[in-house]
Amino acid sequence: MAREKIMKMFGLLAASAMFLAACGGAAAPASEEAPAEGAANDGAKKLEIFSWWTNGGEADGINAMYEIYKQQNPGVEIINATVAGAAGTNAKTVLKTRLEGGDPPDSWQVHAGKELTQYVDADKMEPLTAFFAEQGFDKVMPAGLIEQLKYKGEIWSVPVNIHRSNVLWYNKKIFDENGLTPPTTFEEFQTVAEALKAKGITPLALGGKDKFETPHLFESVLLGTYGVEDYNKLVAGDEAMWQDARLAQSAENLKMMISYSNEDRASLAWADAAQLVLDGKAGMTIMGDWAHGYYLSKGATVNVDYGYAPAPGNVGVFMWLSDSFGLAKNAPNPDQAKAWLAVCGSKEGQDAFNPKKGSIPARTDADVSLYDEYLKYSITAFASEQVAPSIVHGAAAPEPYMVAYNNALNTFAADTDVEALVVALQDATVELK
Ligand code: GAL
């Protein structure tokens, strides 16, 4: 991977010494002694991991890391505490209740970037700066990414991946049979959508059940309408950008796209929408590349059953987010939790997790041969394209903003009132600062 480019993409091009040569970063087993082989686990040694990974691909990925953990830490019982609901809509609420009640899981899934600041402010996480140095993670992850894990002078979590949020997935057979190519602009999107509609195929599969799906679609529409430079200003809270006529244009573009989507969207999860494309009932869906992990888990083949392209207007821009795990303050099992974080950041852990999850490794020394055609494309894209942070998946904005933004977009999904969306989003910008 072109490391300098990654640094540049994060806007943090620094001394090249910040990227050190690839190295192992071996995972440290939990410090207590493992029971003799075959001995019953009396329940004394446990590790509780909290996430929202329940769908095909997601569950496969985390299980692959659990397998490595178990090999390295025999005798530790893993409690896989999942709360279903994509993008963590339900999980984050449950987590907050647990944290406030003094019942933290040892480690939980949190997005790199602004999302994690809430837990630090609430004094719920342990800093991991020294742990990073001990494990050598600071030497094998892009400096720009590490910057996203820092807050108040410390590193707070271990990233397991980089996901791309702005991908258009399409039914390859339908596109080939009808001589269609993935739309690169909103105008092309409309032309392709009309062609699909004429064939009786739902042009765009869209979910709504987990209340992140329309917000997710809209971040790619904002990027496609404003362009990357101005999108980045927008999410940095630049008032002039939010007063710009392109905000209403973005809402119009979204309205147009929603008009080509399935009417039952409010009751479908993202995976249901992805499945419509696989089944040939819909032509396209716009979703993060966890959809690739989902398709793989269904036995589908990329570029045979489904194809991929940047969302309309997003060509040449990689909208990124990163899943990471932190260490709870007063974790019930801190040693086991540290051994878990060691697996999360290790080359072995990441190379087992990411090919199933549909994401690319956060480390720069991954074994690229283990990654399929789509993921190889994504590794190259991340290293060569411009980058923009995802709003919905915690990279760009703190939780209070995400809530206000999501509410505005979910209202819009039902009423498609352009003016009301513009006002709601302009009002929400106070939370971006
Ligand atoms: C994102 C998360 C992904 C994937 C997705 C759907 O927020 O970063 O890893 O799980 O939600 O649930």
Short mmCIF file of C-alpha atoms and ligand atoms in Angstrom, two decimals:
data_model
loop_
_atom_site.label_atom_id
_atom_site.label_comp_id
_atom_site.label_asym_id
_atom_site.label_seq_id
_atom_site.Cartn_x
_atom_site.Cartn_y
_atom_site.Cartn_z
CA MET A 1 0.00 0.00 0.00
CA ALA A 2 1.27 3.49 -0.79
CA ARG A 3 1.77 4.65 2.73
CA GLU A 4 2.50 8.28 1.96
CA LYS A 5 -0.74 8.49 0.10
CA ILE A 6 -2.66 7.19 3.07
CA MET A 7 -1.09 9.85 5.22
CA LYS A 8 -1.94 12.46 2.66
CA MET A 9 -5.48 11.24 2.41
CA PHE A 10 -5.99 11.77 6.07
CA GLY A 11 -4.58 15.25 5.58
CA LEU A 12 -1.79 14.42 7.93
CA LEU A 13 1.23 13.97 5.76
CA ALA A 14 4.06 14.00 8.24
CA ALA A 15 7.60 12.69 8.33
CA SER A 16 7.75 9.38 6.54
CA ALA A 17 9.32 7.97 9.69
CA MET A 18 5.78 7.85 11.04
CA PHE A 19 5.27 4.85 8.87
CA LEU A 20 7.67 2.25 9.99
CA ALA A 21 8.52 -0.93 8.24
CA ALA A 22 6.02 -3.75 8.45
CA CYS A 23 6.43 -5.87 11.53
CA GLY A 24 4.64 -8.63 13.33
CA GLY A 25 3.05 -7.10 16.43
CA ALA A 26 2.40 -10.48 17.99
CA ALA A 27 -0.66 -10.78 20.17
CA ALA A 28 -0.07 -11.19 23.88
CA PRO A 29 -2.03 -13.98 25.54
CA ALA A 30 -4.03 -13.11 28.65
CA SER A 31 -1.69 -13.06 31.59
CA GLU A 32 -3.39 -15.58 33.88
CA GLU A 33 -2.43 -19.18 33.52
CA ALA A 34 -4.67 -21.28 31.34
CA PRO A 35 -6.25 -24.35 32.95
CA ALA A 36 -4.83 -27.74 32.02
CA GLU A 37 -6.17 -29.03 28.73
CA GLY A 38 -9.51 -30.69 29.11
CA ALA A 39 -10.14 -29.08 32.49
CA ALA A 40 -13.61 -27.68 32.91
CA ASN A 41 -13.85 -23.92 32.82
CA ASP A 42 -15.24 -22.95 36.18
CA GLY A 43 -16.29 -19.65 34.71
CA ALA A 44 -13.52 -17.77 36.47
CA LYS A 45 -11.90 -16.60 33.26
CA LYS A 46 -14.17 -14.68 30.98
CA LEU A 47 -14.08 -12.03 28.33
CA GLU A 48 -17.14 -10.07 27.28
CA ILE A 49 -17.11 -8.41 23.87
CA PHE A 50 -19.95 -6.12 22.90
CA SER A 51 -20.88 -5.43 19.26
CA TRP A 52 -23.76 -5.19 16.79
CA TRP A 53 -22.34 -7.74 14.41
CA THR A 54 -25.09 -10.27 13.86
CA ASN A 55 -25.43 -10.43 10.07
CA GLY A 56 -23.68 -12.81 7.70
CA GLY A 57 -20.14 -11.53 7.06
CA GLU A 58 -20.06 -9.50 10.27
CA ALA A 59 -20.62 -12.48 12.54
CA ASP A 60 -18.23 -14.59 10.43
CA GLY A 61 -15.55 -11.94 10.77
CA ILE A 62 -15.69 -11.58 14.52
CA ASN A 63 -15.90 -15.35 14.97
CA ALA A 64 -12.67 -15.69 13.00
CA MET A 65 -10.99 -13.37 15.52
CA TYR A 66 -12.52 -15.30 18.42
CA GLU A 67 -10.97 -18.49 17.05
CA ILE A 68 -7.54 -16.91 17.15
CA TYR A 69 -8.18 -15.59 20.63
CA LYS A 70 -9.20 -19.05 21.83
CA GLN A 71 -6.07 -20.64 20.42
CA GLN A 72 -3.91 -18.08 22.18
CA ASN A 73 -5.93 -17.99 25.40
CA PRO A 74 -7.28 -21.47 26.05
CA GLY A 75 -9.77 -21.70 28.88
CA VAL A 76 -11.18 -18.21 28.56
CA GLU A 77 -14.91 -18.18 27.99
CA ILE A 78 -15.92 -15.55 25.43
CA ILE A 79 -19.25 -13.88 25.98
CA ASN A 80 -20.31 -12.60 22.59
CA ALA A 81 -22.68 -9.83 23.66
CA THR A 82 -24.35 -8.68 20.47
CA VAL A 83 -27.31 -6.34 20.12
CA ALA A 84 -28.80 -6.61 16.64
CA GLY A 85 -29.50 -3.42 14.72
CA ALA A 86 -27.18 -2.17 12.04
CA ALA A 87 -24.85 0.76 12.55
CA GLY A 88 -25.29 0.24 16.28
CA THR A 89 -28.61 2.04 16.50
CA ASN A 90 -29.85 -0.26 19.27
CA ALA A 91 -26.49 -1.40 20.59
CA LYS A 92 -25.31 2.08 21.52
CA THR A 93 -28.42 2.65 23.64
CA VAL A 94 -27.98 -0.64 25.47
CA LEU A 95 -24.30 0.09 25.98
CA LYS A 96 -25.01 3.51 27.46
CA THR A 97 -27.41 1.99 29.97
CA ARG A 98 -24.84 -0.60 30.96
CA LEU A 99 -22.07 1.94 31.32
CA GLU A 100 -24.23 4.26 33.37
CA GLY A 101 -25.25 1.33 35.55
CA GLY A 102 -21.60 0.39 36.23
CA ASP A 103 -21.87 -2.86 34.25
CA PRO A 104 -19.42 -2.42 31.36
CA PRO A 105 -18.52 -5.17 28.92
CA ASP A 106 -14.73 -5.63 28.83
CA SER A 107 -14.46 -4.22 25.33
CA TRP A 108 -16.91 -2.76 22.86
CA GLN A 109 -17.14 -1.88 19.20
CA VAL A 110 -16.73 1.82 18.58
CA HIS A 111 -15.99 3.79 15.44
CA ALA A 112 -12.68 5.56 15.12
CA GLY A 113 -13.08 9.32 14.94
CA LYS A 114 -15.53 11.57 16.71
CA GLU A 115 -17.85 8.80 17.91
CA LEU A 116 -15.48 7.64 20.62
CA THR A 117 -15.12 11.04 22.27
CA GLN A 118 -18.42 10.63 24.16
CA TYR A 119 -17.08 7.62 26.09
CA VAL A 120 -13.87 9.41 26.96
CA ASP A 121 -15.74 12.49 28.12
CA ALA A 122 -17.91 10.25 30.30
CA ASP A 123 -14.75 8.61 31.72
CA LYS A 124 -15.76 5.14 30.54
CA MET A 125 -12.60 4.12 28.67
CA GLU A 126 -8.99 3.38 29.52
CA PRO A 127 -6.29 5.09 27.45
CA LEU A 128 -4.33 2.71 25.21
CA THR A 129 -1.37 4.84 24.20
CA ALA A 130 1.17 2.75 26.15
CA PHE A 131 -0.48 -0.48 24.97
CA PHE A 132 -0.14 0.69 21.35
CA ALA A 133 3.57 1.23 21.83
CA GLU A 134 4.01 -2.11 23.62
CA GLN A 135 2.30 -3.96 20.79
CA GLY A 136 4.05 -1.95 18.09
CA PHE A 137 0.70 -0.92 16.57
CA ASP A 138 1.90 2.64 16.21
CA LYS A 139 4.47 1.37 13.73
CA VAL A 140 2.13 -0.58 11.46
CA MET A 141 -0.96 1.58 11.16
CA PRO A 142 -1.25 4.79 9.12
CA ALA A 143 -0.41 7.87 11.18
CA GLY A 144 -3.58 9.52 9.88
CA LEU A 145 -5.70 6.68 11.21
CA ILE A 146 -3.97 6.76 14.59
CA GLU A 147 -4.78 10.45 14.72
CA GLN A 148 -8.48 9.46 14.53
CA LEU A 149 -8.09 7.28 17.64
CA LYS A 150 -6.62 10.12 19.67
CA TYR A 151 -8.48 12.48 21.92
CA LYS A 152 -7.20 14.61 24.77
CA GLY A 153 -3.67 13.45 24.03
CA GLU A 154 -4.28 9.69 24.29
CA ILE A 155 -5.13 6.78 21.97
CA TRP A 156 -8.41 5.11 23.01
CA SER A 157 -9.10 2.13 20.77
CA VAL A 158 -7.59 -0.48 18.46
CA PRO A 159 -8.85 -0.38 14.85
CA VAL A 160 -9.60 -3.67 13.13
CA ASN A 161 -10.39 -2.36 9.67
CA ILE A 162 -11.22 0.36 7.20
CA HIS A 163 -14.65 0.15 5.59
CA ARG A 164 -15.86 2.07 2.57
CA SER A 165 -19.36 3.46 2.97
CA ASN A 166 -20.07 4.89 -0.51
CA VAL A 167 -20.45 1.82 -2.70
CA LEU A 168 -23.14 1.08 -5.27
CA TRP A 169 -23.85 -2.64 -5.50
CA TYR A 170 -25.75 -3.89 -8.52
CA ASN A 171 -27.14 -7.09 -9.95
CA LYS A 172 -24.56 -8.03 -12.55
CA LYS A 173 -26.80 -10.25 -14.64
CA ILE A 174 -29.57 -7.66 -14.90
CA PHE A 175 -27.11 -4.95 -15.85
CA ASP A 176 -25.40 -7.14 -18.46
CA GLU A 177 -28.64 -8.38 -19.98
CA ASN A 178 -29.96 -4.85 -20.32
CA GLY A 179 -26.73 -3.27 -21.51
CA LEU A 180 -26.55 -1.06 -18.41
CA THR A 181 -23.45 0.30 -16.73
CA PRO A 182 -23.27 1.60 -13.14
CA PRO A 183 -24.29 5.28 -13.06
CA THR A 184 -21.50 7.72 -12.24
CA THR A 185 -23.70 10.84 -11.91
CA PHE A 186 -27.18 11.58 -10.58
CA GLU A 187 -28.42 12.09 -14.16
CA GLU A 188 -27.07 8.69 -15.16
CA PHE A 189 -28.64 7.20 -12.07
CA GLN A 190 -32.02 8.45 -13.23
CA THR A 191 -31.51 7.05 -16.74
CA VAL A 192 -30.52 3.63 -15.40
CA ALA A 193 -33.37 3.73 -12.87
CA GLU A 194 -35.89 4.44 -15.64
CA ALA A 195 -34.55 1.52 -17.68
CA LEU A 196 -34.89 -0.83 -14.71
CA LYS A 197 -38.35 0.46 -13.89
CA ALA A 198 -39.45 -0.17 -17.47
CA LYS A 199 -38.45 -3.81 -16.97
CA GLY A 200 -40.52 -4.08 -13.80
CA ILE A 201 -37.44 -4.18 -11.55
CA THR A 202 -37.20 -1.96 -8.47
CA PRO A 203 -34.33 0.36 -9.39
CA LEU A 204 -32.97 1.03 -5.88
CA ALA A 205 -33.25 -1.26 -2.87
CA LEU A 206 -33.39 0.77 0.33
CA GLY A 207 -33.90 -0.24 3.95
CA GLY A 208 -35.15 1.78 6.90
CA LYS A 209 -35.71 -0.62 9.76
CA ASP A 210 -32.56 0.28 11.65
CA LYS A 211 -32.96 4.01 11.07
CA PHE A 212 -29.54 4.50 9.50
CA GLU A 213 -30.26 3.51 5.91
CA THR A 214 -31.55 6.81 4.45
CA PRO A 215 -29.00 8.80 6.52
CA HIS A 216 -26.36 6.47 5.05
CA LEU A 217 -27.57 7.02 1.49
CA PHE A 218 -27.62 10.78 2.04
CA GLU A 219 -23.97 11.07 3.08
CA SER A 220 -22.97 9.77 -0.35
CA VAL A 221 -25.47 12.18 -1.94
CA LEU A 222 -23.95 15.12 -0.04
CA LEU A 223 -20.50 14.04 -1.18
CA GLY A 224 -21.71 13.59 -4.75
CA THR A 225 -23.44 16.96 -4.82
CA TYR A 226 -20.82 19.10 -3.07
CA GLY A 227 -17.67 17.34 -4.24
CA VAL A 228 -15.01 16.12 -1.84
CA GLU A 229 -13.41 19.42 -0.87
CA ASP A 230 -16.65 21.11 0.06
CA TYR A 231 -18.08 17.96 1.65
CA ASN A 232 -15.08 17.91 3.96
CA LYS A 233 -15.75 21.57 4.84
CA LEU A 234 -19.39 20.75 5.40
CA VAL A 235 -18.69 18.02 7.93
CA ALA A 236 -16.10 20.22 9.61
CA GLY A 237 -19.01 22.55 10.42
CA ASP A 238 -18.38 25.33 7.87
CA GLU A 239 -21.54 27.45 8.13
CA ALA A 240 -21.27 28.88 4.60
CA MET A 241 -21.43 25.35 3.20
CA TRP A 242 -24.63 24.58 5.09
CA GLN A 243 -26.20 27.81 3.72
CA ASP A 244 -25.18 26.88 0.19
CA ALA A 245 -27.86 26.09 -2.43
CA ARG A 246 -26.25 22.67 -2.87
CA LEU A 247 -27.88 21.56 0.38
CA ALA A 248 -31.34 21.82 -1.18
CA GLN A 249 -29.94 20.25 -4.34
CA SER A 250 -28.68 17.32 -2.27
CA ALA A 251 -32.13 16.91 -0.76
CA GLU A 252 -33.65 16.97 -4.26
CA ASN A 253 -31.17 14.34 -5.44
CA LEU A 254 -32.06 12.15 -2.47
CA LYS A 255 -35.78 12.64 -3.13
CA MET A 256 -35.28 11.56 -6.72
CA MET A 257 -33.40 8.42 -5.59
CA ILE A 258 -35.99 7.53 -2.96
CA SER A 259 -38.70 7.82 -5.62
CA TYR A 260 -37.06 4.83 -7.37
CA SER A 261 -36.88 2.69 -4.23
CA ASN A 262 -39.06 -0.08 -2.77
CA GLU A 263 -42.13 1.14 -0.90
CA ASP A 264 -41.64 -1.24 2.00
CA ARG A 265 -38.28 0.34 2.85
CA ALA A 266 -39.29 1.25 6.43
CA SER A 267 -39.57 -2.43 7.31
CA LEU A 268 -36.39 -3.68 5.64
CA ALA A 269 -32.90 -3.91 7.15
CA TRP A 270 -29.84 -3.13 5.00
CA ALA A 271 -29.20 -6.85 4.51
CA ASP A 272 -32.78 -7.36 3.28
CA ALA A 273 -32.22 -4.57 0.75
CA ALA A 274 -28.90 -6.14 -0.29
CA GLN A 275 -30.68 -9.46 -0.70
CA LEU A 276 -33.24 -7.89 -3.09
CA VAL A 277 -30.34 -7.07 -5.42
CA LEU A 278 -28.94 -10.59 -5.16
CA ASP A 279 -32.38 -12.04 -5.92
CA GLY A 280 -32.80 -9.82 -8.98
CA LYS A 281 -35.81 -8.07 -7.47
CA ALA A 282 -33.93 -4.78 -7.35
CA GLY A 283 -31.17 -3.47 -9.60
CA MET A 284 -29.00 -1.46 -7.16
CA THR A 285 -28.40 -0.61 -3.54
CA ILE A 286 -25.99 1.87 -1.94
CA MET A 287 -24.36 0.50 1.18
CA GLY A 288 -21.02 0.13 2.91
CA ASP A 289 -18.83 -2.78 1.95
CA TRP A 290 -20.13 -4.90 4.81
CA ALA A 291 -22.62 -5.73 2.00
CA HIS A 292 -19.71 -7.51 0.29
CA GLY A 293 -19.19 -9.56 3.47
CA TYR A 294 -22.91 -10.32 3.48
CA TYR A 295 -22.89 -11.45 -0.17
CA LEU A 296 -19.87 -13.68 0.47
CA SER A 297 -21.67 -15.26 3.41
CA LYS A 298 -24.53 -16.08 1.02
CA GLY A 299 -22.15 -17.89 -1.32
CA ALA A 300 -22.45 -15.21 -4.01
CA THR A 301 -19.56 -14.34 -6.31
CA VAL A 302 -18.39 -10.83 -6.95
CA ASN A 303 -18.51 -9.77 -10.61
CA VAL A 304 -20.72 -12.75 -11.40
CA ASP A 305 -23.74 -12.31 -9.15
CA TYR A 306 -23.13 -8.72 -8.14
CA GLY A 307 -20.95 -5.84 -9.19
CA TYR A 308 -19.66 -2.77 -7.40
CA ALA A 309 -18.93 0.86 -8.28
CA PRO A 310 -18.66 4.17 -6.42
CA ALA A 311 -22.03 5.74 -5.57
CA PRO A 312 -23.20 8.37 -8.12
CA GLY A 313 -21.02 11.48 -7.99
CA ASN A 314 -18.51 9.68 -5.73
CA VAL A 315 -16.00 8.51 -8.35
CA GLY A 316 -12.45 8.84 -7.05
CA VAL A 317 -13.47 9.42 -3.43
CA PHE A 318 -13.25 6.78 -0.72
CA MET A 319 -15.66 7.57 2.11
CA TRP A 320 -14.07 5.82 5.04
CA LEU A 321 -14.93 4.62 8.49
CA SER A 322 -13.10 2.32 10.86
CA ASP A 323 -14.36 -0.21 13.39
CA SER A 324 -12.31 -0.40 16.54
CA PHE A 325 -12.42 -1.86 20.05
CA GLY A 326 -11.63 -0.11 23.30
CA LEU A 327 -10.93 -1.10 26.89
CA ALA A 328 -13.58 -0.34 29.51
CA LYS A 329 -12.67 1.58 32.60
CA ASN A 330 -13.14 -0.90 35.46
CA ALA A 331 -13.37 -3.76 32.96
CA PRO A 332 -14.29 -6.95 34.83
CA ASN A 333 -11.52 -8.86 32.99
CA PRO A 334 -8.81 -6.38 32.01
CA ASP A 335 -6.11 -8.95 31.25
CA GLN A 336 -8.36 -10.95 28.96
CA ALA A 337 -9.54 -7.72 27.38
CA LYS A 338 -5.96 -6.66 26.62
CA ALA A 339 -5.28 -10.04 25.06
CA TRP A 340 -8.39 -9.44 22.91
CA LEU A 341 -7.16 -6.02 21.83
CA ALA A 342 -3.83 -7.60 20.95
CA VAL A 343 -5.66 -9.96 18.57
CA CYS A 344 -7.68 -7.06 17.14
CA GLY A 345 -4.55 -5.17 16.21
CA SER A 346 -2.47 -8.13 15.08
CA LYS A 347 -1.73 -9.05 11.49
CA GLU A 348 -3.15 -12.53 12.03
CA GLY A 349 -6.36 -11.16 13.58
CA GLN A 350 -6.90 -8.59 10.85
CA ASP A 351 -6.12 -11.00 8.02
CA ALA A 352 -8.67 -13.47 9.46
CA PHE A 353 -11.36 -10.86 10.14
CA ASN A 354 -11.33 -8.57 7.13
CA PRO A 355 -11.62 -11.01 4.20
CA LYS A 356 -14.91 -12.17 5.77
CA LYS A 357 -16.12 -8.77 6.98
CA GLY A 358 -15.75 -7.12 3.58
CA SER A 359 -13.30 -4.53 4.86
CA ILE A 360 -9.61 -3.86 4.41
CA PRO A 361 -7.04 -4.09 7.18
CA ALA A 362 -6.09 -1.11 9.31
CA ARG A 363 -2.51 -2.39 9.25
CA THR A 364 -0.25 -1.58 6.35
CA ASP A 365 1.51 -4.97 6.35
CA ALA A 366 -1.45 -7.25 5.56
CA ASP A 367 -1.03 -10.30 3.36
CA VAL A 368 -2.84 -8.92 0.29
CA SER A 369 -3.00 -12.38 -1.31
CA LEU A 370 -5.67 -13.32 1.27
CA TYR A 371 -8.01 -10.62 -0.04
CA ASP A 372 -10.40 -11.14 -2.94
CA GLU A 373 -10.87 -9.08 -6.06
CA TYR A 374 -13.18 -6.49 -4.51
CA LEU A 375 -10.98 -6.05 -1.44
CA LYS A 376 -7.84 -5.73 -3.56
CA TYR A 377 -9.64 -2.99 -5.47
CA SER A 378 -10.57 -1.37 -2.18
CA ILE A 379 -7.00 -1.54 -0.82
CA THR A 380 -5.79 0.19 -3.98
CA ALA A 381 -8.62 2.72 -3.88
CA PHE A 382 -7.89 3.63 -0.27
CA ALA A 383 -4.26 4.17 -1.13
CA SER A 384 -4.87 6.24 -4.25
CA GLU A 385 -8.20 8.07 -4.03
CA GLN A 386 -9.21 11.13 -2.08
CA VAL A 387 -10.85 10.43 1.25
CA ALA A 388 -13.86 11.77 3.09
CA PRO A 389 -15.12 10.70 6.54
CA SER A 390 -18.49 9.03 7.04
CA ILE A 391 -21.02 10.94 9.15
CA VAL A 392 -23.29 8.03 9.99
CA HIS A 393 -20.50 5.68 11.04
CA GLY A 394 -18.79 7.90 13.53
CA ALA A 395 -15.76 9.18 11.66
CA ALA A 396 -16.82 12.77 11.00
CA ALA A 397 -19.19 13.76 13.74
CA PRO A 398 -19.84 13.30 17.46
CA GLU A 399 -22.85 11.30 18.66
CA PRO A 400 -25.20 14.26 19.34
CA TYR A 401 -24.77 15.40 15.74
CA MET A 402 -25.28 11.89 14.40
CA VAL A 403 -28.55 11.69 16.31
CA ALA A 404 -29.82 15.04 14.98
CA TYR A 405 -28.72 14.23 11.42
CA ASN A 406 -30.29 10.76 11.54
CA ASN A 407 -33.57 12.12 12.88
CA ALA A 408 -33.77 14.71 10.10
CA LEU A 409 -33.11 12.08 7.43
CA ASN A 410 -35.53 9.54 8.86
CA THR A 411 -38.26 12.15 8.85
CA PHE A 412 -37.36 12.92 5.25
CA ALA A 413 -37.55 9.22 4.32
CA ALA A 414 -41.25 9.41 5.20
CA ASP A 415 -42.27 12.92 4.05
CA THR A 416 -39.57 13.90 1.45
CA ASP A 417 -40.04 17.56 2.46
CA VAL A 418 -36.96 19.25 0.98
CA GLU A 419 -37.39 22.55 2.78
CA ALA A 420 -37.88 20.93 6.18
CA LEU A 421 -34.76 18.80 5.70
CA VAL A 422 -32.66 21.84 4.80
CA VAL A 423 -33.82 23.69 7.94
CA ALA A 424 -33.34 20.65 10.19
CA LEU A 425 -29.81 20.10 8.92
CA GLN A 426 -28.90 23.75 9.24
CA ASP A 427 -30.19 23.72 12.82
CA ALA A 428 -28.23 20.57 13.60
CA THR A 429 -24.86 22.15 12.75
CA VAL A 430 -24.52 23.49 16.32
CA GLU A 431 -23.70 19.90 17.29
CA LEU A 432 -20.84 19.75 14.78
CA LYS A 433 -18.74 22.29 16.59
C1 GAL B 1 -21.36 0.07 10.69
C2 GAL B 1 -20.16 -0.73 11.09
C3 GAL B 1 -19.95 -1.83 10.14
C4 GAL B 1 -21.22 -2.62 9.90
C5 GAL B 1 -22.41 -1.72 9.68
C6 GAL B 1 -23.73 -2.43 9.57
O1 GAL B 1 -21.61 1.11 11.59
O2 GAL B 1 -19.04 0.09 11.10
O3 GAL B 1 -18.92 -2.65 10.59
O4 GAL B 1 -21.42 -3.45 10.96
O5 GAL B 1 -22.49 -0.75 10.65
O6 GAL B 1 -24.13 -2.93 10.81
#
